[in-house]
Amino acid sequence: MKIAEHSKLYITKGLSIFIGTIIETSKHNHNAIQITLSAYNDFTVEFDEISISTKSIIINSNCNHKLIGRKGKQIVISIENASNHSRAFHALLGENPYREINIDPKLIQTIESDAKENKNLSIVLEKIISHLNIEFNKVNKIDERIKKILNIIENVEEKKISVKKLAAQVALSESRIQHLFKIQIGMSIKKYLLWKRLVDGIHMITSGKDFTEAAYEAGFADSAHMSRTFKQMFGINLFDLFHNSRSVQAIVCKS
């Protein structure tokens, strides 16, 4: 992946916002819903079957894609599948891999300033949801048993826990909890745990830990394992992203 210098990555629980120029990524897919915006310049998204040039697009989770930004600035918003906000965008997308949207350039500028001012990043999503007239109160909520599973995973060290233990916590069979989890969250429990370990590792790197220390503490075999996982999910080389501080300034937000 190639990124222009002086980009910024804002990270909070379940959400990240990248602001900068992504020259090109490799083909990848990830658990997150992705919203990519540009106020003035078109960017290109290559899917398996089609290539789209646009200024605003929502990309469904687990959808193979490659982003080519070239010139100009992009805002890339990644929303974890377990959040209610992501379910609002899932309702808009349905089974479609992507949807082009019309976003006022003034709103895009507001989104950028909100992030830079370190405001609650969820406000950014609420502004987009309102702009797109998504009836958020009508979006299907997450099953309470899955909420409990997500809470357990959030609080377990290294995000390593067996499906058997999780199933016992909600009085369901292993097969039933795996089926329900995949329907609700869009991925297997095993892959979600890997996703959460990756998110934990990124948080550790942005808080000042070196790659090796962050990888071990997040539950990876080593930093190379964490970097490979990151590349598979984001199409980005983790070392390239964070090793050169001129490329990306990572900022962990409180909310």
Coordinates of C-alpha atoms in Angstrom, one line a residue:
M1 CA 0.0 0.0 0.0
K2 CA 1.2 3.5 -0.8
I3 CA 0.1 6.4 1.5
A4 CA 1.0 10.1 1.1
E5 CA 2.8 11.7 4.0
H6 CA 1.1 13.6 6.9
S7 CA -2.1 11.4 7.0
K8 CA -4.0 10.9 10.2
L9 CA -5.7 7.8 11.7
Y10 CA -8.2 8.4 14.5
I11 CA -9.1 5.3 16.5
T12 CA -11.7 4.6 19.1
K13 CA -13.7 1.6 20.2
G14 CA -15.3 -0.1 17.2
L15 CA -14.5 2.8 14.8
S16 CA -11.5 4.3 12.9
I17 CA -11.3 7.3 10.6
F18 CA -8.4 7.7 8.2
I19 CA -7.8 11.1 6.7
G20 CA -5.2 11.5 4.0
T21 CA -4.3 10.3 0.5
I22 CA -4.3 6.5 -0.1
I23 CA -2.5 6.2 -3.4
E24 CA -3.2 2.4 -3.6
T25 CA -4.0 -0.6 -1.5
S26 CA -3.8 -4.3 -2.4
K27 CA -7.0 -6.4 -2.8
H28 CA -8.4 -7.2 0.7
N29 CA -11.5 -7.7 2.7
H30 CA -12.4 -7.1 6.4
N31 CA -15.1 -7.3 9.0
A32 CA -15.7 -3.6 9.0
I33 CA -18.2 -1.7 7.0
Q34 CA -16.2 0.9 5.1
I35 CA -17.3 4.4 4.0
T36 CA -14.9 6.2 1.7
L37 CA -15.5 9.9 0.9
S38 CA -13.7 12.6 -1.1
A39 CA -14.9 16.2 -1.3
Y40 CA -13.4 17.0 -4.7
N41 CA -11.5 14.2 -6.4
D42 CA -12.8 10.9 -7.7
F43 CA -11.1 7.7 -6.4
T44 CA -11.4 4.2 -7.8
V45 CA -12.6 1.0 -6.0
E46 CA -11.8 -2.3 -7.8
F47 CA -14.1 -5.2 -6.8
D48 CA -13.9 -8.7 -8.1
E49 CA -16.3 -8.1 -11.0
I50 CA -16.4 -4.3 -11.5
S51 CA -14.4 -1.1 -11.1
I52 CA -16.1 2.1 -9.8
S53 CA -14.9 5.7 -9.9
T54 CA -16.7 7.8 -7.4
K55 CA -16.5 10.4 -4.6
S56 CA -18.6 8.6 -2.0
I57 CA -19.2 4.9 -1.5
I58 CA -20.2 2.4 1.3
I59 CA -18.5 -1.0 1.0
N60 CA -20.1 -4.0 2.7
S61 CA -18.1 -6.1 5.2
N62 CA -16.2 -9.2 3.9
C63 CA -16.2 -7.8 0.4
N64 CA -13.0 -8.0 -1.7
H65 CA -11.9 -4.6 -2.9
K66 CA -8.9 -2.4 -3.8
L67 CA -8.8 1.3 -3.3
I68 CA -6.9 3.6 -5.7
G69 CA -6.9 7.2 -4.4
R70 CA -4.2 8.8 -6.7
K71 CA -4.4 12.5 -5.9
G72 CA -6.5 14.3 -3.4
K73 CA -7.6 13.5 0.1
Q74 CA -9.9 10.7 1.2
I75 CA -11.7 10.0 4.4
V76 CA -12.0 6.2 5.1
I77 CA -14.3 5.3 7.9
S78 CA -14.2 1.7 9.2
I79 CA -17.1 0.6 11.4
E80 CA -16.9 -2.7 13.3
N81 CA -19.7 -5.1 12.5
A82 CA -20.7 -5.5 16.1
S83 CA -21.9 -1.9 16.5
N84 CA -25.4 -0.7 16.1
H85 CA -24.1 2.0 13.7
S86 CA -22.8 -0.7 11.3
R87 CA -26.3 -2.3 11.3
A88 CA -27.8 0.9 10.1
F89 CA -25.5 0.8 7.0
H90 CA -26.1 -2.9 6.6
A91 CA -29.8 -2.1 6.4
L92 CA -29.0 0.4 3.6
L93 CA -26.8 -2.1 1.7
G94 CA -28.7 -5.3 2.2
E95 CA -26.9 -8.1 0.3
N96 CA -25.2 -5.6 -2.1
P97 CA -21.4 -5.4 -2.0
Y98 CA -21.4 -1.6 -2.2
R99 CA -23.6 1.4 -2.7
E100 CA -22.6 4.8 -4.1
I101 CA -24.0 7.6 -2.1
N102 CA -24.3 11.4 -2.5
I103 CA -22.6 13.3 0.3
D104 CA -22.5 17.1 0.3
P105 CA -18.8 18.3 0.2
K106 CA -19.6 20.6 3.1
L107 CA -20.6 17.6 5.2
I108 CA -17.3 15.9 4.3
Q109 CA -15.4 19.0 5.4
T110 CA -17.4 18.9 8.7
I111 CA -16.6 15.2 9.2
E112 CA -12.9 16.0 8.8
S113 CA -13.0 18.9 11.3
D114 CA -15.0 16.9 13.8
A115 CA -12.3 14.2 13.8
K116 CA -9.4 16.7 14.0
E117 CA -11.1 18.4 17.0
N118 CA -11.1 14.9 18.7
K119 CA -14.9 15.0 19.1
N120 CA -16.9 11.8 19.8
L121 CA -16.3 10.0 16.6
S122 CA -19.7 8.3 16.7
I123 CA -21.2 11.8 16.0
V124 CA -19.6 11.5 12.5
L125 CA -21.6 8.4 11.8
E126 CA -24.8 9.9 13.1
K127 CA -24.4 12.9 10.8
I128 CA -24.0 10.5 7.8
I129 CA -27.0 8.4 8.9
S130 CA -29.1 11.5 9.2
H131 CA -27.8 12.8 5.8
L132 CA -28.8 9.5 4.1
N133 CA -32.2 9.4 5.9
I134 CA -31.6 6.0 7.4
E135 CA -34.3 5.4 10.1
F136 CA -31.9 4.3 12.8
N137 CA -34.6 3.4 15.3
K138 CA -36.0 0.8 12.9
V139 CA -32.7 -1.0 12.5
N140 CA -32.6 -4.6 13.8
K141 CA -30.7 -4.6 17.1
I142 CA -28.2 -7.3 18.2
D143 CA -29.6 -10.3 20.0
E144 CA -29.0 -10.0 23.8
R145 CA -27.2 -13.3 23.9
I146 CA -24.8 -12.1 21.2
K147 CA -24.4 -8.8 23.1
K148 CA -23.3 -10.8 26.1
I149 CA -20.8 -12.8 24.0
L150 CA -19.4 -9.6 22.6
N151 CA -19.0 -8.2 26.1
I152 CA -17.2 -11.3 27.3
I153 CA -14.8 -11.1 24.4
E154 CA -14.2 -7.4 25.0
N155 CA -13.0 -8.1 28.5
V156 CA -11.1 -11.3 28.1
E157 CA -7.3 -11.1 27.9
E158 CA -5.6 -11.7 24.5
K159 CA -9.1 -12.3 23.0
K160 CA -8.6 -16.0 23.4
I161 CA -11.6 -18.0 24.6
S162 CA -13.2 -21.2 23.4
V163 CA -16.6 -21.4 21.6
K164 CA -17.5 -24.0 24.3
K165 CA -17.0 -21.5 27.1
L166 CA -18.9 -18.8 25.3
A167 CA -21.8 -21.1 24.5
A168 CA -22.1 -22.1 28.2
Q169 CA -22.4 -18.4 29.2
V170 CA -25.6 -18.0 27.1
A171 CA -27.0 -21.6 27.6
L172 CA -26.8 -22.5 23.9
S173 CA -25.1 -25.3 22.0
E174 CA -21.8 -24.6 20.3
S175 CA -23.3 -25.0 16.8
R176 CA -26.2 -22.7 17.7
I177 CA -24.1 -19.9 19.1
Q178 CA -21.7 -20.1 16.1
H179 CA -24.7 -19.9 13.7
L180 CA -26.4 -17.1 15.5
F181 CA -23.1 -15.1 15.8
K182 CA -22.3 -15.4 12.1
I183 CA -25.8 -14.2 11.2
Q184 CA -25.7 -11.3 13.6
I185 CA -22.0 -10.2 13.2
G186 CA -21.2 -11.4 9.7
M187 CA -18.3 -13.6 10.6
S188 CA -17.3 -16.6 12.6
I189 CA -16.4 -16.3 16.3
K190 CA -12.8 -17.4 15.5
K191 CA -12.4 -14.7 12.9
Y192 CA -13.9 -12.1 15.2
L193 CA -11.5 -13.0 17.9
L194 CA -8.6 -12.6 15.5
W195 CA -10.1 -9.2 14.4
K196 CA -10.3 -8.1 18.0
R197 CA -6.6 -9.2 18.7
L198 CA -5.6 -7.1 15.7
V199 CA -7.5 -4.0 17.0
D200 CA -5.9 -4.5 20.4
G201 CA -2.5 -4.7 18.7
I202 CA -3.1 -1.4 16.8
H203 CA -4.2 0.3 20.0
M204 CA -0.9 -0.8 21.7
I205 CA 1.2 0.4 18.8
T206 CA -0.5 3.8 18.9
S207 CA 0.0 4.0 22.7
G208 CA 3.8 3.7 22.2
K209 CA 4.6 0.0 22.4
D210 CA 7.0 -1.5 19.8
F211 CA 5.7 -3.9 17.2
T212 CA 7.0 -7.1 18.9
E213 CA 5.6 -6.1 22.3
A214 CA 2.3 -5.2 20.9
A215 CA 2.0 -8.4 18.9
Y216 CA 2.8 -10.6 21.9
E217 CA 0.4 -8.8 24.3
A218 CA -2.4 -8.9 21.7
G219 CA -2.0 -12.6 21.4
F220 CA -0.1 -13.0 18.1
A221 CA 2.8 -15.4 17.7
D222 CA 5.1 -12.5 16.7
S223 CA 5.0 -9.1 14.9
A224 CA 5.2 -10.8 11.5
H225 CA 2.0 -12.7 12.3
M226 CA 0.2 -9.5 13.3
S227 CA 1.5 -7.7 10.2
R228 CA 0.3 -10.5 7.9
T229 CA -3.2 -10.5 9.5
F230 CA -3.3 -6.7 9.1
K231 CA -2.3 -6.9 5.4
Q232 CA -5.0 -9.5 4.8
M233 CA -7.7 -7.4 6.4
F234 CA -6.8 -3.9 5.3
G235 CA -4.5 -4.3 2.2
I236 CA -1.9 -2.3 4.1
N237 CA 1.5 -3.2 5.3
L238 CA 1.4 -2.5 9.1
F239 CA 5.1 -1.6 9.2
D240 CA 4.8 0.8 6.4
L241 CA 1.8 2.4 8.0
F242 CA 3.3 3.0 11.4
H243 CA 7.0 2.8 11.1
N244 CA 7.5 6.1 9.4
S245 CA 5.8 8.8 11.6
R246 CA 5.8 11.2 8.6
S247 CA 3.3 8.9 6.8
V248 CA 0.6 8.5 9.4
Q249 CA -0.1 10.1 12.7
A250 CA -2.2 7.7 14.8
I251 CA -4.5 9.3 17.4
V252 CA -6.5 7.2 19.9
C253 CA -9.7 9.1 20.8
K254 CA -11.4 8.7 24.2
S255 CA -14.9 8.1 22.6

